[in-house]
Short mmCIF file of C-alpha atoms in Angstrom, two decimals:
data_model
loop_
_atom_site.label_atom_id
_atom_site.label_comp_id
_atom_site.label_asym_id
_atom_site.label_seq_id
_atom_site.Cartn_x
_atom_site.Cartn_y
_atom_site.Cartn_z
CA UNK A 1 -23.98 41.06 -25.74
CA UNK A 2 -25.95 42.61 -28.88
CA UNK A 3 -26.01 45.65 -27.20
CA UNK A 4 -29.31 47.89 -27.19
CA UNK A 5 -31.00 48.41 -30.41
CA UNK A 6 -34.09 50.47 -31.26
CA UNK A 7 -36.51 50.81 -34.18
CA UNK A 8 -36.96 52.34 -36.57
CA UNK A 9 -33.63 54.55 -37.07
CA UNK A 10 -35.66 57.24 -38.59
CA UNK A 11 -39.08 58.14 -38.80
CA UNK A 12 -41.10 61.09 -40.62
CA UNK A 13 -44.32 61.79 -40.27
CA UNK A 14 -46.99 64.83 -40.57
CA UNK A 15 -48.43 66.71 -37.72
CA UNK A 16 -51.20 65.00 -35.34
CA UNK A 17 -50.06 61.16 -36.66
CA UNK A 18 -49.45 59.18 -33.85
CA UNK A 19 -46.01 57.43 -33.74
CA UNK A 20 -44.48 54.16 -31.89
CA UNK A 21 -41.08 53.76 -31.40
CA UNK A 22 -39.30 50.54 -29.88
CA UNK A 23 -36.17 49.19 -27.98
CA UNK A 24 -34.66 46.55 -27.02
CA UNK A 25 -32.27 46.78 -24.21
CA UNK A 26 -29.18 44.36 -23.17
CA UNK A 27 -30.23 41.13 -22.40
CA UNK A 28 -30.61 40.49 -18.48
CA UNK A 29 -30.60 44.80 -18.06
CA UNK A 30 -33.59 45.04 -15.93
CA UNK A 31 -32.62 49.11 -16.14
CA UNK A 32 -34.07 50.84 -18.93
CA UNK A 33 -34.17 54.26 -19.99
CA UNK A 34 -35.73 56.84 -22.44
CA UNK A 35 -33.89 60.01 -22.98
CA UNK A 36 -35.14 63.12 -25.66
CA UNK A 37 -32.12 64.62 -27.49
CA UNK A 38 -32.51 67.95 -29.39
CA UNK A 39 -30.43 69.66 -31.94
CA UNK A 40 -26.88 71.20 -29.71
CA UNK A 41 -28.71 70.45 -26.91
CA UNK A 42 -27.47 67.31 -24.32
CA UNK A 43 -30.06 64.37 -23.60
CA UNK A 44 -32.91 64.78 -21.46
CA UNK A 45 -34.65 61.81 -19.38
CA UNK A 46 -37.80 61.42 -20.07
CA UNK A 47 -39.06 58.41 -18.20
CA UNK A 48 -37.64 54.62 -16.82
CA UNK A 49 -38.27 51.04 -15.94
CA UNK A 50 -37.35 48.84 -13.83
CA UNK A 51 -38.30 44.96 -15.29
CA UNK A 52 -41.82 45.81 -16.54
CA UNK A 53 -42.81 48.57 -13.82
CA UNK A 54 -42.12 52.39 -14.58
CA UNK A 55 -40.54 54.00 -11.85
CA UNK A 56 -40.47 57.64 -12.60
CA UNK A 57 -41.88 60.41 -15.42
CA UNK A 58 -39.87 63.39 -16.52
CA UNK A 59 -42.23 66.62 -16.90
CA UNK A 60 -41.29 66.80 -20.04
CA UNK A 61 -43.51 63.45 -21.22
CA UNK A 62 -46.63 65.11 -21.73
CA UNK A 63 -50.25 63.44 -21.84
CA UNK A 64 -49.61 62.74 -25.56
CA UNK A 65 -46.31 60.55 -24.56
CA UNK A 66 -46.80 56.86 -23.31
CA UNK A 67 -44.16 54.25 -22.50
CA UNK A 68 -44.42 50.40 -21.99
CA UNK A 69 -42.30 47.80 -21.07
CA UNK A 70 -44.13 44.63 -21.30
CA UNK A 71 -42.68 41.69 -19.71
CA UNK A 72 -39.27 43.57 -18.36
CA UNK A 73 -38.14 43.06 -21.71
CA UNK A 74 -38.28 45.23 -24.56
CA UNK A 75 -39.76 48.84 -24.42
CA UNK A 76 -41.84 51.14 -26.38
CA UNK A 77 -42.74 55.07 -26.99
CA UNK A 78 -45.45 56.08 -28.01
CA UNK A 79 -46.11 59.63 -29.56
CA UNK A 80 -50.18 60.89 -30.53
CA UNK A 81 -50.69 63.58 -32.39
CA UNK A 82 -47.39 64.61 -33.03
CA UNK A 83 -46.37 68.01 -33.19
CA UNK A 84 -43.49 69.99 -35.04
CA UNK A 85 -41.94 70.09 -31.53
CA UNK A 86 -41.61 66.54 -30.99
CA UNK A 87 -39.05 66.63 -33.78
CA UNK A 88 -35.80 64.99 -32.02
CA UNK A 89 -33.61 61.84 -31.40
CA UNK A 90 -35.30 59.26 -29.06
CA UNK A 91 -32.65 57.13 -27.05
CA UNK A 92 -33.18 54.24 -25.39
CA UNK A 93 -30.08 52.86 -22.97
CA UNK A 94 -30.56 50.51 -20.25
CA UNK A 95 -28.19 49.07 -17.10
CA UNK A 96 -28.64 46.45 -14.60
CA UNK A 97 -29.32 47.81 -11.41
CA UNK A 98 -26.12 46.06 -9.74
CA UNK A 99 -23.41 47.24 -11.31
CA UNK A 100 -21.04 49.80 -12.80
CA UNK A 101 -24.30 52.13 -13.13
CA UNK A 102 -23.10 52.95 -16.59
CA UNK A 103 -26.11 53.38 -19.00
CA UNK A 104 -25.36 51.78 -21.67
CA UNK A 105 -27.44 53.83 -25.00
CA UNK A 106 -28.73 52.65 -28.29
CA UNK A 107 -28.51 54.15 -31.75
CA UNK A 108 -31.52 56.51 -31.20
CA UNK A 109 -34.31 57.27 -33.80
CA UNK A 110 -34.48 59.93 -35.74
CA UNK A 111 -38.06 61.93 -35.65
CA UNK A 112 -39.23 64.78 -38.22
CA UNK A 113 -42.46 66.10 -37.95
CA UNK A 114 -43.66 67.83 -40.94
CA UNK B 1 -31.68 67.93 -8.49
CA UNK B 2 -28.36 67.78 -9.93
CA UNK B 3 -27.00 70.25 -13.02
CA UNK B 4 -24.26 70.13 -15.28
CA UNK B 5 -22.38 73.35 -17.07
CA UNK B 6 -20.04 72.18 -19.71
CA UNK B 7 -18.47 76.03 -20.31
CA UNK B 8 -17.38 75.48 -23.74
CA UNK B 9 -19.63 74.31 -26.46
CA UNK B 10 -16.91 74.27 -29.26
CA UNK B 11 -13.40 73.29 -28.84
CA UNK B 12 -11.29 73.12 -31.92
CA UNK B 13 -7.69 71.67 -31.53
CA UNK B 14 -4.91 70.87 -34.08
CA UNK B 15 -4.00 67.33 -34.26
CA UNK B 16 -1.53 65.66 -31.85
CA UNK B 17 -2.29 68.66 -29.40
CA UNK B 18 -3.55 68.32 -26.07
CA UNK B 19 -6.85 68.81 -25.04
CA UNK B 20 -9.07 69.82 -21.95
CA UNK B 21 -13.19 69.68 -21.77
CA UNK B 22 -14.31 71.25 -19.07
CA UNK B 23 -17.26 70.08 -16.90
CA UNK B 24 -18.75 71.15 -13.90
CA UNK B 25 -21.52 69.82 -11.91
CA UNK B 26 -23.99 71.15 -9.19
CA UNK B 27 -25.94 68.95 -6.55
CA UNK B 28 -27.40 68.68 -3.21
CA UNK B 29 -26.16 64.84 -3.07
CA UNK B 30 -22.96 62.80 -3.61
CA UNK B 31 -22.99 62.11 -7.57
CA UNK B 32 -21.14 59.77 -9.75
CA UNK B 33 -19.47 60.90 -12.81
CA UNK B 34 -19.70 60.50 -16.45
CA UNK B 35 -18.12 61.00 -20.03
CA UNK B 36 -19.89 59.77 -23.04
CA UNK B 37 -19.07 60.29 -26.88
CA UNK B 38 -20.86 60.55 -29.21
CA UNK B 39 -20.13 60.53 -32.94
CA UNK B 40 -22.10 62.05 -36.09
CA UNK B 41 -26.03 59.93 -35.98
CA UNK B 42 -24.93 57.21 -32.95
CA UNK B 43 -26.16 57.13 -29.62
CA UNK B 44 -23.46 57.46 -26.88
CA UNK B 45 -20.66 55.61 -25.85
CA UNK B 46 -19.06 55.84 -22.46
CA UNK B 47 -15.62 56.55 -22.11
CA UNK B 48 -15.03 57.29 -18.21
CA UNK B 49 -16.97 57.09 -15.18
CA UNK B 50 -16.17 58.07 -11.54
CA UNK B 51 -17.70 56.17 -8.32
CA UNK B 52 -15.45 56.34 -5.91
CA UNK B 53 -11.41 55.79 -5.57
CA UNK B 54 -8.79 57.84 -6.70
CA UNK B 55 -9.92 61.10 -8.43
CA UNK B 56 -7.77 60.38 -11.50
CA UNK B 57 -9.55 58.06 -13.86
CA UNK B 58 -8.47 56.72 -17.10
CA UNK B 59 -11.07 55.34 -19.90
CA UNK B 60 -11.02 54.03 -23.38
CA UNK B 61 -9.19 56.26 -26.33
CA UNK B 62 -6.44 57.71 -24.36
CA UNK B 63 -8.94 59.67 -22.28
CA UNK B 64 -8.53 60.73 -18.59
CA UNK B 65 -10.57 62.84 -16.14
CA UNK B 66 -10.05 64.34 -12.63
CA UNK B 67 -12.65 64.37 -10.16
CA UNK B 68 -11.90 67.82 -7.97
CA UNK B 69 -15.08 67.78 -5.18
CA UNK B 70 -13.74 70.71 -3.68
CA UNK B 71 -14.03 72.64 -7.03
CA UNK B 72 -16.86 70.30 -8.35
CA UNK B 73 -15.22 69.59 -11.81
CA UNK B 74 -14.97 66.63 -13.69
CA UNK B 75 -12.66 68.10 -16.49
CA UNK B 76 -11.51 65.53 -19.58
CA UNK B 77 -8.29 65.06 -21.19
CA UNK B 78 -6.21 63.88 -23.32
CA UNK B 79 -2.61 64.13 -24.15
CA UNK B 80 -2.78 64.01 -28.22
CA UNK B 81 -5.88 63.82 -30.25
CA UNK B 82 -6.38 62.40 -33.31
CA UNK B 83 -8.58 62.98 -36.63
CA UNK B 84 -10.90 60.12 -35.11
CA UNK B 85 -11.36 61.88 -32.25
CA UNK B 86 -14.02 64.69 -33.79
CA UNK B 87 -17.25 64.03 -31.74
CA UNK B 88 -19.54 65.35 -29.59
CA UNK B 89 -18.61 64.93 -25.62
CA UNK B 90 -21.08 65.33 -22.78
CA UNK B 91 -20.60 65.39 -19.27
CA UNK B 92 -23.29 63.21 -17.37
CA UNK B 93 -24.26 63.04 -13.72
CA UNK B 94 -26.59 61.00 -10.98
CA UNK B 95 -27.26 60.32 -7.71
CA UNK B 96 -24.51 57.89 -5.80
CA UNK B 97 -27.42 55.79 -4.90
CA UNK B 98 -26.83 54.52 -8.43
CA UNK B 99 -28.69 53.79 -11.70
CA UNK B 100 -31.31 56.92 -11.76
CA UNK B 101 -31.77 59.02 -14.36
CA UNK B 102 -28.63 61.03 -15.99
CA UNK B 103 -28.44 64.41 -15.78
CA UNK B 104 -26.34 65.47 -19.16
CA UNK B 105 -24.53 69.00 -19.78
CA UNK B 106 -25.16 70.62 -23.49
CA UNK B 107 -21.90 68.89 -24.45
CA UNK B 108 -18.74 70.20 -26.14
CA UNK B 109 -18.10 69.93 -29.89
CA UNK B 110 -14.19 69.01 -30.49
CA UNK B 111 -12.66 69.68 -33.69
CA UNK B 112 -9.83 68.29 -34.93
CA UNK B 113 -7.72 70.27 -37.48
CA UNK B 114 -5.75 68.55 -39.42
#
């Protein structure tokens, strides 16, 4: 158990560039999660898997926000034409679906839009 | 929809004191229960969860929580904190028919004075 990891750790990048952002859950964790986290504020879901199939969209994953999970394995974000708003910590967690239903979260990544 | 209100978004303690985070939760359904840590640029860590059982649960760090339905409070404690204990805590709900999306509170700020 390598637990989840996600890449990069940080990212800047200047207005309207489009970003990608990747994660790779616990091995055999069919669960997998993308939250938004913003300065003193708690983390928000944005959207989930389950194996390769997304299940459900948070309102707050606008037209410019796309996620993939190819495979039921790893997962990634995508961000075009960023804004100074997206600026916040991406996590990533994942769970199996039998079990303790403890999420179980990543590092996060870091984004700055300039 | 579920919601969480953690009351108190700084707590500052001196060491070896006890401590109390508050947390209480709103929802149309029967939730489970969650604490998660989470320390200066790291994701989170769980440190209690409640499913079912006796109200009184106990998780890593010396932590404990109550589960009170009647009062819908999931309160943390712990007897005598440490230096090591300085972290960000958030209060996380979901649905008892397990593994959907976490619904997080804004999270409490404890401070440890030496």
């Amino acid at each position: 158990d390598t637990g989840v990891s996600q890449d990069p750790r940080h990212k800047i990048t200047k207005r309207g560039q489009n970003v990608t952002f990747r994660c790779d859950p616990i091995s055999e964790h069919n669960r997998l999660y993308w939250y938004r986290q913003t300065l003193g504020q708690g983390p928000e879901f944005l959207t989930y898997f389950q194996n390769e199939a997304q299940l459900e969209k948070s309102r707050l994953l606008s037209d410019r926000f796309s996620a993939e999970r190819p495979k039921g394995s790893f997962s990634t974000l995508e961000i075009q034409r960023t804004e100074q708003g997206d600026s916040a910590m991406y996590l990533c967690a994942s769970s199996l679906v039998k079990g303790g239903y403890e999420q179980y979260f990543g590092p996060g990544t870091r984004l700055t839009v300039t | 929809a579920q919601s969480v209100t953690q009351l108190d978004s700084q707590v500052p303690v001196f060491e070896e004191a006890p401590v109390e985070l508050r947390c209480n939760y709103s929802s149309s359904v029967s939730v489970y229960l969650f604490w998660y840590v989470q320390y200066p640029n790291q994701g989170l860590q769980l440190l209690l969860k409640y499913l079912s059982g006796s109200t009184l649960v106990k998780g890593i760090n010396g932590f404990e929580a109550e589960f009170n339905k009647s009062q819908t409070s999931f309160h943390l404690r712990k007897p005598s904190v440490h230096i090591s204990d300085t972290a960000e805590y958030f209060c996380a709900v979901n649905p008892n028919f397990g593994n959907e999306k976490l619904t997080f509170g804004t999270g409490t700020r404890l401070t440890i004075i030496p």
